[in-house]
Short mmCIF file of C-alpha atoms in Angstrom, two decimals:
data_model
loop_
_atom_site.label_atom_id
_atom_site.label_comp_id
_atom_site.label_asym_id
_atom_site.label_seq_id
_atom_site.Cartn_x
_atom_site.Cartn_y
_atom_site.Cartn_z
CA UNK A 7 31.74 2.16 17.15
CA UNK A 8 28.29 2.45 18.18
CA UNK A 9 24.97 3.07 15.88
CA UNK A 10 22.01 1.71 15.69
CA UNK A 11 20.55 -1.61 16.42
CA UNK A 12 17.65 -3.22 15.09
CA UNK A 13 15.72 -6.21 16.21
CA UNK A 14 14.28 -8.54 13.83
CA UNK A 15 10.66 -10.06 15.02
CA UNK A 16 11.35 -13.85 14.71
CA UNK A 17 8.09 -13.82 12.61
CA UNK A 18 10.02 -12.05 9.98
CA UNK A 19 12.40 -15.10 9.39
CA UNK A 20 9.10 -17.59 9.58
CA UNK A 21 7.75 -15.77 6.28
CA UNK A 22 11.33 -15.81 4.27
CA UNK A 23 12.05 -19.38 5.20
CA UNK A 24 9.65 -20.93 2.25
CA UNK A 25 12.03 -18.37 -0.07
CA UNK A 26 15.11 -19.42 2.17
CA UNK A 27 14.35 -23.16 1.41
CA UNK A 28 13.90 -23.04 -2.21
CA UNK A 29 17.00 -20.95 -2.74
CA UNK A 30 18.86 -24.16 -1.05
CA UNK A 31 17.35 -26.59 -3.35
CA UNK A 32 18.20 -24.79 -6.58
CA UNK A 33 21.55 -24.53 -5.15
CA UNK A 34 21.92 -27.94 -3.60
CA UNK A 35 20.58 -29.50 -7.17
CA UNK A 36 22.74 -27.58 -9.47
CA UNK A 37 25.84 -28.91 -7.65
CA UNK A 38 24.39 -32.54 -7.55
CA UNK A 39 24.00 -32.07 -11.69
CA UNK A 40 27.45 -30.96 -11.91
CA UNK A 41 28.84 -33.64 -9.53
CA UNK A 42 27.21 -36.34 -11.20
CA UNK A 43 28.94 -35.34 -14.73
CA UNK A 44 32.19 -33.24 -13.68
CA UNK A 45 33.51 -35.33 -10.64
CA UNK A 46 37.49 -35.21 -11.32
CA UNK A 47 37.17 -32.90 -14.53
CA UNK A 48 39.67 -30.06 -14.68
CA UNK A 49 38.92 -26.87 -11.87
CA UNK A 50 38.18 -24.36 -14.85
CA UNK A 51 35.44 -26.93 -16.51
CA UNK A 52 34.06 -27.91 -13.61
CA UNK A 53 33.57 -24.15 -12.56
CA UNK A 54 32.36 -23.39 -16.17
CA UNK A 55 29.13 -26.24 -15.74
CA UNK A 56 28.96 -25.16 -12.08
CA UNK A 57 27.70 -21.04 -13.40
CA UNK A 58 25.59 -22.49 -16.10
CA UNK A 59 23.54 -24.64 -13.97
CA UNK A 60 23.02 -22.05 -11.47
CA UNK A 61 22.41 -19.88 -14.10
CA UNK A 62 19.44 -22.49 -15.65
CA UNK A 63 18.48 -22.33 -11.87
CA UNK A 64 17.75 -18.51 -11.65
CA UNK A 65 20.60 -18.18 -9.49
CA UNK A 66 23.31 -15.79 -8.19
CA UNK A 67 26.21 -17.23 -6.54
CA UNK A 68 29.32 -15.19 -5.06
CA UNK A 69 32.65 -16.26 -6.41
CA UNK A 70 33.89 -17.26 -3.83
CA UNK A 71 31.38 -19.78 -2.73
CA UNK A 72 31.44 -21.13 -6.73
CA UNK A 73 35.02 -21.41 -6.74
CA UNK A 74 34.67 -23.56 -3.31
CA UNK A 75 32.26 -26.08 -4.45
CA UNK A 76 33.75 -26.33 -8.23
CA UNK A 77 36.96 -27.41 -6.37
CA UNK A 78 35.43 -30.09 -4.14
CA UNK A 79 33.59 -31.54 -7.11
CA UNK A 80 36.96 -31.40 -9.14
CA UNK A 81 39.03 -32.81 -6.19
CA UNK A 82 35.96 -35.73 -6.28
CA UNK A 83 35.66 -34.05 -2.50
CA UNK A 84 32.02 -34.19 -0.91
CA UNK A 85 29.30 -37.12 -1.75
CA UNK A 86 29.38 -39.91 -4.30
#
């Protein structure tokens, strides 16, 4: 155990938030696209529209967070 620790000046996080913020947006848009026209399709379709529209929004999701949300949206889980 052990190493080194660094502190982060809280300014830091001020300056990424704009970059933070946007990320969320693309994200939070591409699953509202998908919801609106995939609600209660089949997991591997659902999953399939979920990568292109982050794709058409520049973005990289992990699997694991893509499989979660192309679930919900399949499982007509999360908002109407």
């Amino acid at each position: 155990m052990g190493g080194d620790v660094w502190m982060v000046d809280p300014a830091e996080y001020d300056k990424d938030m704009p970059r933070v913020q946007e990320h969320l947006e693309k994200f939070e848009r591409a699953v509202a696209n998908v919801r609106r026209t995939h609600t209660g399709h089949p997991l591997d379709e659902v999953r399939q529209a979920l990568l292109k529209a982050f794709e058409s929004e520049g973005l990289t999701v992990w699997s694991e967070v893509a499989d979660d949300a192309a679930r919900r949206i399949a499982e007509g889980i999360g908002e109407a």
